[in-house]
Coordinates of C-alpha atoms in Angstrom, one line a residue:
M30 CA 68.4 10.8 14.4
S31 CA 65.5 13.0 15.3
A32 CA 63.1 12.1 18.1
A33 CA 60.1 12.1 15.7
A34 CA 61.9 9.8 13.3
A35 CA 62.6 7.5 16.2
T36 CA 58.9 7.7 17.0
G37 CA 58.1 6.6 13.5
L38 CA 60.5 3.7 13.8
Q39 CA 59.0 2.8 17.1
L40 CA 55.6 2.8 15.5
A41 CA 56.8 0.7 12.7
H42 CA 58.5 -1.9 14.9
S43 CA 55.5 -2.0 17.2
R44 CA 53.5 -3.0 14.2
G45 CA 55.8 -5.9 13.5
L46 CA 57.9 -4.1 10.8
R47 CA 61.5 -5.1 10.9
T48 CA 62.6 -3.8 7.5
V49 CA 61.7 -0.2 6.5
L50 CA 61.1 0.4 2.8
C51 CA 62.8 3.7 1.7
C52 CA 60.3 6.0 -0.1
V53 CA 63.1 7.1 -2.5
C54 CA 65.1 4.1 -3.5
R55 CA 62.2 1.7 -2.9
V56 CA 64.6 -0.9 -1.3
P57 CA 64.7 -2.1 2.3
C58 CA 66.9 0.0 4.6
T59 CA 67.9 -1.2 8.1
S60 CA 70.2 1.7 9.0
R61 CA 68.7 4.0 11.6
N62 CA 71.1 6.8 10.4
C63 CA 69.9 6.8 6.9
W64 CA 68.2 10.1 6.3
R65 CA 65.8 8.4 3.9
V66 CA 64.7 6.1 6.7
Q67 CA 64.1 9.2 8.9
I68 CA 62.0 10.8 6.3
N69 CA 60.1 7.7 5.6
A70 CA 59.4 7.1 9.3
Y71 CA 58.4 10.7 9.8
T72 CA 56.1 10.6 6.8
R73 CA 54.6 7.4 8.3
V74 CA 53.8 9.2 11.6
V75 CA 52.3 12.2 9.9
A76 CA 50.2 10.2 7.5
V77 CA 48.8 8.0 10.3
L78 CA 48.1 10.9 12.7
L79 CA 46.4 12.9 10.0
D80 CA 44.5 9.9 8.8
T81 CA 45.1 11.0 5.2
R82 CA 45.8 9.0 2.1
Y83 CA 48.3 10.8 -0.1
Q84 CA 47.6 9.5 -3.5
S85 CA 48.4 12.5 -5.8
R86 CA 51.3 14.8 -6.5
R87 CA 49.4 17.7 -4.9
S88 CA 48.8 15.6 -1.7
H89 CA 52.5 14.7 -1.6
Q90 CA 53.5 18.4 -1.7
S91 CA 51.0 19.1 1.1
L92 CA 52.4 16.4 3.3
L93 CA 56.0 17.5 2.7
R94 CA 55.2 21.1 3.5
H95 CA 53.6 19.9 6.8
I96 CA 56.8 17.9 7.6
G97 CA 59.0 20.8 6.7
R98 CA 57.3 23.0 9.3
L99 CA 58.2 20.7 12.1
P100 CA 61.4 21.6 14.0
S101 CA 62.5 18.1 14.7
L102 CA 63.4 17.4 11.1
Q103 CA 67.2 17.7 10.6
Q104 CA 67.0 17.7 6.8
P105 CA 67.1 21.2 5.2
R106 CA 63.7 22.3 3.9
S107 CA 65.1 22.9 0.4
T108 CA 65.4 19.2 -0.1
L109 CA 61.8 18.5 0.7
T110 CA 60.5 18.1 -2.8
V111 CA 58.4 15.6 -4.6
E112 CA 61.2 14.9 -7.0
S113 CA 63.7 14.1 -4.2
F114 CA 61.4 11.7 -2.5
A115 CA 59.6 10.3 -5.5
L116 CA 56.8 9.2 -3.3
P117 CA 54.7 6.5 -4.8
P118 CA 51.0 7.3 -5.5
M119 CA 49.6 5.6 -2.5
S120 CA 49.2 6.1 1.3
T121 CA 52.4 5.9 3.3
A122 CA 50.4 3.8 5.7
Q123 CA 50.3 1.1 3.1
Y124 CA 53.9 0.2 3.8
L125 CA 52.8 -1.6 6.9
P126 CA 52.8 -5.4 6.7
Q127 CA 49.7 -7.1 5.3
D128 CA 49.6 -10.1 7.5
L129 CA 49.2 -8.3 10.9
S130 CA 46.8 -9.7 13.3
E131 CA 43.7 -7.7 14.3
K132 CA 45.0 -7.2 17.9
D133 CA 48.0 -5.4 16.5
H134 CA 45.7 -2.7 15.1
V135 CA 43.4 -2.2 18.0
S136 CA 45.7 -2.5 21.0
D137 CA 47.5 0.3 22.8
S138 CA 44.3 2.2 23.3
D139 CA 45.7 3.8 26.5
Q140 CA 48.5 5.6 24.6
T141 CA 47.9 9.0 23.3
V142 CA 49.5 11.6 21.1
T143 CA 50.9 14.5 23.2
D144 CA 51.9 16.9 20.5
I145 CA 52.8 16.2 16.9
A146 CA 55.1 19.2 16.7
D147 CA 56.9 18.3 19.9
P148 CA 60.3 16.7 19.1
S149 CA 60.5 15.2 22.5
S150 CA 57.2 13.4 22.2
T151 CA 57.6 9.7 21.8
A152 CA 54.0 8.7 22.4
V153 CA 52.6 6.3 19.9
P154 CA 49.1 7.2 18.5
P155 CA 46.3 5.0 19.7
S156 CA 45.5 2.2 17.4
S157 CA 41.9 1.7 16.3
T158 CA 40.1 0.8 13.2
T159 CA 38.7 4.3 13.0
A160 CA 42.1 6.0 13.3
Y161 CA 43.8 3.8 10.8
P162 CA 41.3 2.9 8.1
A163 CA 44.1 2.2 5.6
L164 CA 45.4 -0.6 7.7
H165 CA 42.2 -2.5 7.4
D166 CA 40.7 -1.4 4.1
Q167 CA 43.7 -1.5 1.8
H168 CA 46.2 -4.1 0.5
H169 CA 49.7 -3.3 1.8
Y170 CA 53.3 -4.1 0.9
A171 CA 54.3 -7.5 2.4
I172 CA 57.8 -6.8 3.8
P173 CA 59.6 -10.0 4.9
H174 CA 61.9 -10.1 7.9
D175 CA 65.5 -10.2 6.9
A176 CA 66.3 -13.6 8.5
A177 CA 63.1 -15.2 7.5
Y178 CA 63.4 -13.9 4.0
H179 CA 66.9 -15.2 3.5
A180 CA 66.1 -18.5 5.0
A181 CA 63.3 -18.9 2.5
H182 CA 65.4 -17.5 -0.4
P183 CA 69.0 -18.7 0.0
D184 CA 69.7 -17.8 -3.6
V185 CA 69.4 -14.1 -2.9
E186 CA 72.7 -12.7 -1.7
K187 CA 72.6 -10.6 1.5
G188 CA 73.3 -6.9 1.0
D189 CA 72.3 -6.9 -2.7
P190 CA 69.5 -4.3 -2.8
R191 CA 68.6 -5.0 -6.4
E192 CA 68.0 -8.7 -5.9
L193 CA 66.1 -8.0 -2.7
T194 CA 64.0 -5.4 -4.4
N195 CA 63.1 -7.8 -7.2
A196 CA 62.1 -10.4 -4.7
I197 CA 59.9 -8.0 -2.9
S198 CA 58.4 -6.8 -6.1
R199 CA 57.3 -10.4 -6.9
R200 CA 55.7 -10.7 -3.5
R201 CA 54.1 -7.3 -2.9
T202 CA 50.4 -6.6 -3.4
D203 CA 50.7 -2.9 -4.1
R204 CA 47.9 -0.8 -5.5
I205 CA 47.8 2.3 -7.7
Y206 CA 44.7 4.2 -6.8
I207 CA 42.9 6.6 -9.2
E208 CA 40.8 9.6 -8.1
W209 CA 38.7 12.2 -9.9
E210 CA 40.5 15.1 -11.3
E211 CA 39.3 18.5 -10.1
N212 CA 37.4 19.3 -13.4
D213 CA 36.9 15.7 -14.6
P214 CA 33.7 15.8 -16.8
E215 CA 32.8 12.2 -15.9
D216 CA 32.6 13.1 -12.2
P217 CA 28.8 13.4 -11.6
F218 CA 29.4 16.6 -9.6
N219 CA 31.0 18.2 -12.7
W220 CA 28.2 17.3 -15.1
S221 CA 26.6 20.2 -16.9
R222 CA 23.6 21.8 -15.2
T223 CA 21.5 20.6 -18.2
R224 CA 22.5 17.0 -17.7
K225 CA 22.0 17.3 -13.9
W226 CA 18.5 18.6 -14.4
V227 CA 17.6 16.0 -17.0
V228 CA 18.6 13.2 -14.5
T229 CA 16.8 15.0 -11.7
V230 CA 13.5 15.2 -13.7
V231 CA 13.7 11.6 -15.0
A232 CA 14.4 10.3 -11.5
N233 CA 11.4 12.3 -10.1
L234 CA 9.3 10.8 -12.9
M235 CA 9.9 7.4 -11.3
T236 CA 9.0 8.9 -7.9
F237 CA 5.8 10.2 -9.5
M238 CA 4.7 6.9 -10.9
V239 CA 5.3 4.8 -7.7
A240 CA 3.6 7.4 -5.4
F241 CA 0.7 7.8 -7.9
N242 CA 0.0 4.1 -7.6
A243 CA -0.4 4.3 -3.8
G244 CA -3.3 6.7 -4.1
A245 CA -4.7 5.3 -7.4
Y246 CA -5.7 2.0 -5.6
T247 CA -8.4 3.7 -3.5
P248 CA -11.1 4.5 -6.1
G249 CA -11.3 0.9 -7.3
Q250 CA -11.9 -0.6 -3.9
A251 CA -15.7 -0.7 -4.2
G252 CA -15.4 -2.6 -7.5
M253 CA -12.8 -5.0 -6.1
E254 CA -15.0 -5.6 -3.0
E255 CA -17.9 -6.7 -5.3
T256 CA -15.6 -8.7 -7.7
F257 CA -13.7 -10.6 -5.0
G258 CA -16.6 -10.9 -2.5
V259 CA -14.7 -9.7 0.5
S260 CA -15.1 -7.0 3.1
R261 CA -13.8 -3.4 2.7
V262 CA -11.2 -3.9 5.4
A263 CA -9.7 -6.9 3.4
I264 CA -9.6 -4.8 0.3
I265 CA -7.8 -2.0 2.2
C266 CA -5.0 -4.5 2.8
G267 CA -3.9 -3.8 -0.8
L268 CA -2.9 -0.4 0.4
T269 CA -1.2 -1.8 3.5
V270 CA 1.0 -4.3 1.7
Y271 CA 2.1 -1.7 -0.8
A272 CA 3.4 0.6 2.0
L273 CA 4.9 -2.4 3.7
G274 CA 7.0 -3.2 0.6
F275 CA 8.1 0.5 0.6
G276 CA 9.4 0.1 4.2
V277 CA 11.1 -3.3 4.0
A278 CA 12.7 -3.5 0.6
P279 CA 15.1 -0.5 0.8
L280 CA 17.0 -2.2 3.6
V281 CA 18.2 -4.8 1.0
L282 CA 18.0 -2.8 -2.2
A283 CA 20.1 0.1 -1.0
P284 CA 23.3 -2.0 -0.5
L285 CA 22.8 -3.3 -4.1
S286 CA 23.1 0.2 -5.4
E287 CA 26.4 0.6 -3.4
V288 CA 27.9 -2.4 -5.1
Y289 CA 26.4 -2.4 -8.6
G290 CA 25.4 1.2 -9.0
R291 CA 22.1 3.0 -9.0
N292 CA 21.2 2.6 -12.7
P293 CA 20.9 -1.2 -12.8
V294 CA 18.8 -1.2 -9.6
Y295 CA 16.6 1.5 -11.1
I296 CA 16.0 -0.3 -14.4
V297 CA 15.5 -3.8 -13.0
S298 CA 13.3 -2.8 -10.1
F299 CA 11.1 -0.5 -12.3
L300 CA 10.7 -3.3 -14.9
I301 CA 9.5 -5.7 -12.2
Y302 CA 7.2 -2.9 -10.9
T303 CA 5.7 -2.5 -14.4
V304 CA 5.2 -6.2 -15.1
F305 CA 3.2 -6.8 -11.9
F306 CA 0.5 -4.4 -13.1
I307 CA -0.5 -7.3 -15.3
E308 CA -1.1 -9.6 -12.2
C309 CA -3.1 -6.9 -10.5
A310 CA -5.2 -6.2 -13.5
L311 CA -6.0 -9.9 -14.2
S312 CA -6.4 -10.9 -10.5
Q313 CA -9.5 -13.0 -9.8
N314 CA -9.1 -13.1 -6.0
L315 CA -7.8 -11.0 -3.2
A316 CA -4.7 -13.1 -2.6
T317 CA -3.4 -12.5 -6.1
M318 CA -4.0 -8.8 -5.8
L319 CA -2.2 -8.6 -2.5
V320 CA 0.9 -10.5 -3.7
G321 CA 1.1 -8.2 -6.8
R322 CA 0.7 -5.1 -4.7
F323 CA 3.4 -6.2 -2.2
I324 CA 5.9 -7.0 -5.0
Q325 CA 5.1 -3.6 -6.6
G326 CA 5.7 -1.9 -3.3
C327 CA 9.1 -3.6 -2.9
A328 CA 10.2 -2.9 -6.5
G329 CA 8.8 0.6 -6.5
S330 CA 10.5 1.6 -3.3
T331 CA 13.6 2.6 -5.3
G332 CA 11.6 5.4 -6.7
S333 CA 11.0 6.7 -3.2
T334 CA 14.2 6.0 -1.4
M335 CA 17.0 5.9 -4.0
V336 CA 16.1 9.2 -5.7
G337 CA 17.3 11.2 -2.8
G338 CA 20.7 9.4 -3.1
T339 CA 20.8 10.2 -6.8
L340 CA 20.3 13.9 -6.0
A341 CA 23.1 13.7 -3.5
D342 CA 25.4 12.1 -6.1
I343 CA 25.1 15.0 -8.6
W344 CA 24.3 18.1 -6.6
H345 CA 26.6 19.8 -4.0
S346 CA 25.0 20.4 -0.6
D347 CA 24.6 24.1 -1.3
E348 CA 22.8 23.4 -4.6
R349 CA 20.6 20.6 -3.3
G350 CA 17.8 22.7 -1.8
T351 CA 15.7 23.1 -5.0
P352 CA 16.1 19.5 -6.3
M353 CA 15.2 18.1 -2.9
S354 CA 12.2 20.4 -2.7
M355 CA 11.2 19.2 -6.2
F356 CA 11.5 15.6 -5.0
A357 CA 9.3 16.1 -1.9
T358 CA 6.7 18.0 -4.0
V359 CA 6.5 15.3 -6.6
A360 CA 6.1 12.6 -3.9
M361 CA 3.3 14.4 -2.2
V362 CA 1.5 15.7 -5.2
S363 CA 1.5 12.4 -7.0
T364 CA 0.0 10.6 -4.0
S365 CA -2.9 13.0 -4.0
L366 CA -3.3 13.0 -7.8
G367 CA -3.6 9.2 -7.9
P368 CA -7.2 9.1 -6.5
L369 CA -8.2 12.0 -8.7
V370 CA -7.2 10.4 -12.0
A371 CA -8.1 6.9 -11.0
G372 CA -11.5 8.0 -9.9
Y373 CA -12.5 9.0 -13.4
I374 CA -10.9 5.9 -14.9
N375 CA -12.9 3.8 -12.5
D376 CA -16.2 5.5 -13.3
G377 CA -15.6 5.2 -17.1
L378 CA -13.7 1.9 -17.6
G379 CA -13.8 0.0 -14.3
W380 CA -11.1 -0.8 -11.7
R381 CA -9.0 -3.1 -13.8
W382 CA -8.2 -0.4 -16.3
I383 CA -6.7 1.6 -13.4
H384 CA -3.9 -1.0 -13.5
W385 CA -3.8 -1.4 -17.3
I386 CA -3.3 2.3 -18.0
Q387 CA -0.6 2.6 -15.4
M388 CA 1.2 -0.4 -16.9
I389 CA 1.1 1.3 -20.4
V390 CA 2.5 4.6 -19.0
C391 CA 5.2 2.8 -16.9
G392 CA 6.2 0.8 -20.0
V393 CA 6.9 4.0 -21.8
C394 CA 8.8 5.3 -18.8
C395 CA 11.0 2.2 -18.8
I396 CA 12.2 3.1 -22.3
V397 CA 12.9 6.7 -21.2
F398 CA 14.8 5.5 -18.2
V399 CA 17.0 3.1 -20.3
L400 CA 17.7 5.9 -22.8
V401 CA 18.2 8.9 -20.5
L402 CA 19.3 7.7 -17.0
R403 CA 23.1 7.5 -16.5
E404 CA 25.0 6.0 -13.6
S405 CA 25.4 8.8 -11.0
R406 CA 27.3 7.0 -8.1
G407 CA 30.8 8.3 -8.3
S408 CA 32.5 5.4 -6.6
V409 CA 31.0 2.9 -9.1
L410 CA 32.0 5.1 -12.1
L411 CA 35.6 5.3 -10.7
S412 CA 35.7 1.5 -10.4
K413 CA 34.6 1.1 -14.0
R414 CA 37.3 3.5 -15.1
A415 CA 39.9 1.5 -13.1
K416 CA 38.7 -1.7 -14.7
K417 CA 39.0 -0.2 -18.2
M418 CA 42.5 1.1 -17.4
R419 CA 43.6 -2.4 -16.2
K420 CA 42.3 -3.9 -19.4
E421 CA 44.0 -1.3 -21.6
T422 CA 47.4 -1.2 -19.8
G423 CA 47.6 -4.7 -18.4
D424 CA 48.6 -3.3 -15.0
Q425 CA 46.5 -5.1 -12.5
R426 CA 47.6 -2.8 -9.7
I427 CA 45.2 0.0 -10.9
R428 CA 42.3 0.3 -8.5
A429 CA 39.6 2.7 -7.4
P430 CA 39.6 3.3 -3.6
A431 CA 36.2 1.8 -3.4
D432 CA 37.4 -1.5 -4.8
D433 CA 39.3 -2.2 -1.7
E434 CA 37.3 -0.1 0.8
R435 CA 33.9 -1.5 -0.2
A436 CA 32.7 -4.3 2.1
S437 CA 31.1 -7.4 0.8
L438 CA 27.4 -7.4 -0.2
A439 CA 26.6 -9.6 2.9
V440 CA 28.2 -7.1 5.2
L441 CA 26.5 -4.2 3.5
V442 CA 23.1 -5.8 3.9
K443 CA 23.9 -6.6 7.6
V444 CA 24.8 -3.0 8.2
S445 CA 21.7 -1.8 6.3
L446 CA 19.5 -4.0 8.5
T447 CA 21.1 -3.2 11.8
R448 CA 22.4 0.4 11.8
P449 CA 19.1 2.1 11.1
L450 CA 17.5 0.2 14.0
W451 CA 20.4 1.1 16.3
L452 CA 20.1 4.8 15.3
L453 CA 16.3 4.6 15.9
I454 CA 16.7 3.4 19.4
S455 CA 19.8 5.2 20.5
E456 CA 19.6 8.6 18.8
P457 CA 16.9 11.0 20.3
V458 CA 16.8 13.1 17.1
V459 CA 16.3 10.1 14.8
F460 CA 13.6 8.6 17.0
S461 CA 11.7 11.9 17.5
F462 CA 11.9 12.9 13.9
S463 CA 11.0 9.4 12.7
L464 CA 8.0 9.2 15.0
W465 CA 6.9 12.6 14.0
L466 CA 7.1 11.9 10.2
A467 CA 5.7 8.4 10.7
F468 CA 2.6 9.8 12.3
V469 CA 2.3 12.4 9.6
W470 CA 2.7 9.8 6.9
G471 CA 0.1 7.7 8.6
I472 CA -2.3 10.6 8.3
L473 CA -1.6 10.8 4.6
Y474 CA -2.6 7.2 4.1
L475 CA -5.5 7.6 6.5
F476 CA -6.8 10.4 4.4
L477 CA -6.9 8.1 1.3
E478 CA -9.6 6.2 3.2
S479 CA -11.3 8.9 5.3
I480 CA -11.9 11.4 2.5
P481 CA -14.1 9.1 0.5
L482 CA -15.8 7.9 3.7
T483 CA -16.5 11.5 4.9
F484 CA -17.6 13.1 1.7
Q485 CA -19.7 10.3 0.4
T486 CA -21.4 9.8 3.7
V487 CA -22.0 13.4 4.7
H488 CA -22.1 15.3 1.4
G489 CA -23.2 12.5 -1.0
F490 CA -20.3 12.9 -3.4
S491 CA -19.8 10.4 -6.2
T492 CA -16.5 8.6 -6.6
S493 CA -15.2 11.0 -9.2
S494 CA -16.4 14.0 -7.2
V495 CA -14.6 12.7 -4.1
S496 CA -11.4 12.5 -6.2
L497 CA -11.6 16.2 -6.8
V498 CA -11.3 16.8 -3.0
F499 CA -7.7 15.4 -3.3
L500 CA -6.9 18.4 -5.4
A501 CA -7.1 20.5 -2.2
M502 CA -4.2 18.5 -0.8
T503 CA -2.2 19.1 -4.0
I504 CA -2.8 22.8 -3.6
G505 CA -1.6 22.7 0.0
V506 CA 1.6 20.9 -1.1
L507 CA 2.3 23.5 -3.8
I508 CA 1.8 26.4 -1.4
G509 CA 4.3 24.6 0.9
A510 CA 6.8 24.3 -2.0
V511 CA 6.5 28.0 -2.8
L512 CA 7.1 28.9 0.8
D513 CA 10.1 26.7 1.0
F514 CA 11.7 28.2 -2.1
T515 CA 10.9 31.8 -1.3
V516 CA 11.3 31.8 2.5
Q517 CA 12.8 28.7 4.0
Q518 CA 15.8 28.2 1.7
P519 CA 16.9 31.9 1.9
L520 CA 16.7 31.7 5.7
Y521 CA 18.7 28.6 5.8
L522 CA 21.5 30.1 3.6
K523 CA 21.4 33.3 5.6
S524 CA 22.0 31.4 8.9
A525 CA 25.6 30.8 7.8
Q526 CA 26.3 34.4 8.8
R527 CA 25.6 33.5 12.5
S528 CA 27.6 30.3 12.3
E529 CA 31.2 30.1 13.7
T530 CA 32.1 27.7 10.9
G531 CA 30.6 29.8 8.1
Q532 CA 28.2 26.9 7.2
P533 CA 24.4 27.1 7.5
I534 CA 23.0 26.0 10.9
P535 CA 21.1 22.7 10.7
E536 CA 18.4 24.0 13.0
S537 CA 17.6 26.7 10.4
R538 CA 16.0 23.9 8.4
L539 CA 13.2 23.8 10.9
Y540 CA 11.5 27.2 10.4
S541 CA 8.9 26.1 7.9
S542 CA 8.1 22.9 9.8
C543 CA 7.4 24.9 13.0
V544 CA 4.6 26.7 11.1
G545 CA 3.6 23.6 9.2
S546 CA 3.1 21.4 12.3
L547 CA 0.7 24.0 13.8
I548 CA -1.2 24.3 10.6
L549 CA -1.4 20.5 10.3
T550 CA -2.9 20.4 13.8
G551 CA -5.4 23.1 13.1
G552 CA -6.4 21.3 9.8
M553 CA -7.1 18.1 11.6
F554 CA -9.5 19.8 14.1
M555 CA -11.1 21.8 11.4
Y556 CA -11.6 18.7 9.2
G557 CA -13.2 16.7 12.0
W558 CA -15.6 19.3 13.3
S559 CA -16.7 20.5 9.9
S560 CA -17.5 17.1 8.5
R561 CA -21.2 17.2 9.4
E562 CA -24.4 18.1 7.9
G563 CA -25.1 21.8 7.7
V564 CA -21.5 22.8 7.0
H565 CA -20.5 23.5 3.4
W566 CA -18.2 21.0 1.9
I567 CA -15.6 23.7 1.1
V568 CA -14.7 24.0 4.8
P569 CA -13.4 20.4 5.2
T570 CA -11.8 20.8 1.8
I571 CA -9.8 23.8 3.0
A572 CA -8.9 21.7 6.0
V573 CA -7.5 19.0 3.7
A574 CA -5.3 21.7 2.0
M575 CA -4.0 22.8 5.4
V576 CA -3.1 19.2 6.2
G577 CA -1.3 18.9 2.8
F578 CA 0.7 22.0 3.6
G579 CA 1.8 20.6 6.9
L580 CA 2.6 17.2 5.5
Y581 CA 4.9 18.8 2.9
T582 CA 6.9 21.1 5.2
I583 CA 7.4 18.3 7.8
Y584 CA 8.4 15.7 5.2
L585 CA 11.0 18.0 3.6
C586 CA 12.3 19.3 7.0
V587 CA 13.0 15.8 8.3
F588 CA 14.9 14.8 5.1
N589 CA 17.1 17.9 5.1
Y590 CA 17.8 18.0 8.8
L591 CA 18.8 14.4 9.2
S592 CA 21.0 14.7 6.1
D593 CA 22.7 17.8 7.5
I594 CA 23.5 16.5 11.0
Y595 CA 24.4 12.9 10.3
G596 CA 26.6 13.3 7.2
R597 CA 28.0 9.9 6.2
Y598 CA 25.4 8.2 8.5
A599 CA 22.6 10.1 6.8
S600 CA 21.5 7.1 4.6
S601 CA 21.1 5.0 7.8
A602 CA 19.2 7.8 9.6
L603 CA 16.9 8.3 6.6
A604 CA 16.4 4.5 6.3
A605 CA 15.3 4.4 9.9
Q606 CA 12.7 7.1 9.4
S607 CA 11.6 5.5 6.0
F608 CA 11.0 2.2 7.7
L609 CA 9.0 3.6 10.6
R610 CA 7.2 6.0 8.3
N611 CA 6.0 3.3 5.9
M612 CA 5.0 1.0 8.8
F613 CA 2.7 3.7 10.0
G614 CA 1.5 4.2 6.5
A615 CA 0.7 0.5 6.2
G616 CA -1.1 0.3 9.6
F617 CA -3.3 3.5 9.6
P618 CA -5.7 2.6 6.8
L619 CA -6.6 -0.7 8.6
F620 CA -8.4 1.1 11.4
T621 CA -9.6 4.3 9.7
V622 CA -13.1 3.1 8.9
Q623 CA -13.7 1.5 12.3
M624 CA -12.3 4.6 14.2
F625 CA -14.4 7.1 12.3
N626 CA -17.5 5.0 12.6
K627 CA -17.0 4.3 16.4
L628 CA -15.8 7.8 17.5
G629 CA -17.6 9.8 14.9
F630 CA -15.9 12.1 12.4
A631 CA -15.4 14.9 14.8
W632 CA -13.7 13.1 17.7
A633 CA -11.7 10.7 15.4
S634 CA -10.1 13.7 13.8
S635 CA -9.7 15.4 17.1
L636 CA -7.8 12.4 18.5
L637 CA -5.4 12.7 15.7
G638 CA -5.2 16.4 16.1
F639 CA -4.2 16.1 19.8
I640 CA -1.4 13.7 18.9
A641 CA -0.3 16.0 16.1
L642 CA -0.2 18.9 18.6
A643 CA 2.0 16.9 21.0
L644 CA 4.4 16.0 18.2
S645 CA 4.5 19.6 17.0
A646 CA 6.8 20.3 19.9
V647 CA 9.6 18.4 18.2
P648 CA 10.9 21.2 15.9
F649 CA 10.6 23.8 18.7
V650 CA 12.6 21.7 21.1
L651 CA 15.3 21.2 18.5
M652 CA 15.3 24.9 17.6
K653 CA 16.3 25.6 21.2
W654 CA 18.3 22.6 22.3
G655 CA 19.4 21.1 19.0
P656 CA 23.1 22.0 19.2
E657 CA 23.4 20.6 22.7
I658 CA 21.6 17.4 21.6
R659 CA 23.9 17.0 18.6
R660 CA 27.0 17.4 20.8
R661 CA 25.8 14.6 23.0
S662 CA 25.1 12.4 20.0
K663 CA 27.6 9.6 19.4
F664 CA 27.1 9.8 15.6
A665 CA 26.4 13.5 14.9
S666 CA 29.1 14.8 17.2
N667 CA 31.8 12.9 15.3
L668 CA 30.9 14.9 12.2
E669 CA 31.4 18.4 13.7

């Protein structure tokens, strides 16, 4: 018997396995001289060490080729075929007992693997939940001990493999897992480009509507102040609670999309979002308005946070640049267009019609979403396919991997609430980027209040005329989008030529934000010191465009960079920055009026400019020391 096969049996016995199930005859074998036992044990070792689930014919062939290259195997390579082994379509690690205690999986942490190809090596791989996910996430064959089994089943004659096999078949909880085929048309990554772009455009339409409402609230504040008989600061709270809902709700709604899919969450949340326009339009007091705005913020947050996930579901990483740029552009442009359109509605029809018109448009959008949007989360689609196959075939063993790997909703919510916070306090990259973008996002919401204050006070603009100033921010965002498409994305793809792995360097995402952060800083100083009598209104308007350019480049940079370096933890990293970003967005409008009145327009903007200048060092630091920081990261380093 080979040393490696002995290692496999040692591993099996250390896990509590007393009877090894042959991978050919599918009956328990106890003879250590059986070549089938050797192959099965060896296969077990390779599968565990490689942490691979061999669920298809192609995977079996790959595993057997790997085994055949190892010198310790005594069986001729000519016999190493899928037909001779008849490997079942599941991980070989699944042949371990189901009823093992947790300590059996996580002990022996001091043992290491010396060399998988060394026939003299008898070291057992370290046990951990990370190294052996199949031991924890999957259902396994329950193999009974010989003596215990025969004591419980005296009617089964010893040594009769057929009877014993039948008994095991009655007790086992095996699974047949299905996966996407390479060119499966139902796999979202294999959808036609037309279908992908239709889904992308419709998802961005939702982003447009929820971001539009953030800015559309501002022009009606004077009318609400008069109707409700409250102060301007109290009315501004409607903007604050909307951003607060954007920050808090995704921590709970994101796990729902993991379990039930994105489409149901989209439809239900946007329907709630649309209905609560009625409450806002009919509100007779500030409390009713604030409740409606907060619920709208919670429901509408899916249009801001989940759309990025939808794009990741259907576009490969090397194709995602343009769709993500489109998403960032829509989010920024719609926020600045909201005050423009709502300003004219307020002047002509009053503040209540700002909400009525939005409700009508969103109602039409709801119909479009129901008719056009399709589920894009691959794991959910695969689970539905498995359920359909179980119903058609009657074979209850058919499962999608996510059916057994997916944690409960309570666990998902717990992880969604805790992991972003942990990343925020333990990862320097997440903290610095989140703080940087949070400050920038606070400036965006601050401008929703400061632009009307500045241009009405200094230049005597009407409400509708002030709304036109927000077009400057839109122009700045569009210039940033053009720069990203023509300069930033080519530079990012070109960086792959300098990479040892052949993949683009994550730090090459930062080029445009280095420029944008400096332009944003200059725009803040220019906006403050030109907002005075004697200076033409076009000067602060140009400054607004500069700020819009900086906002866009930083926003897109943070999304792409965190997605690149944190891989499977990207959703948690983005949730961390989204939470902090919207908290800043909620807080900044509350002190805008007081700060500009106390410090003056020049020094209030200068204060923000100095902070922006300090934070503009973030991309430059990461350009120089980013790779080293990633190597020291507990999360990012595991992905390299």
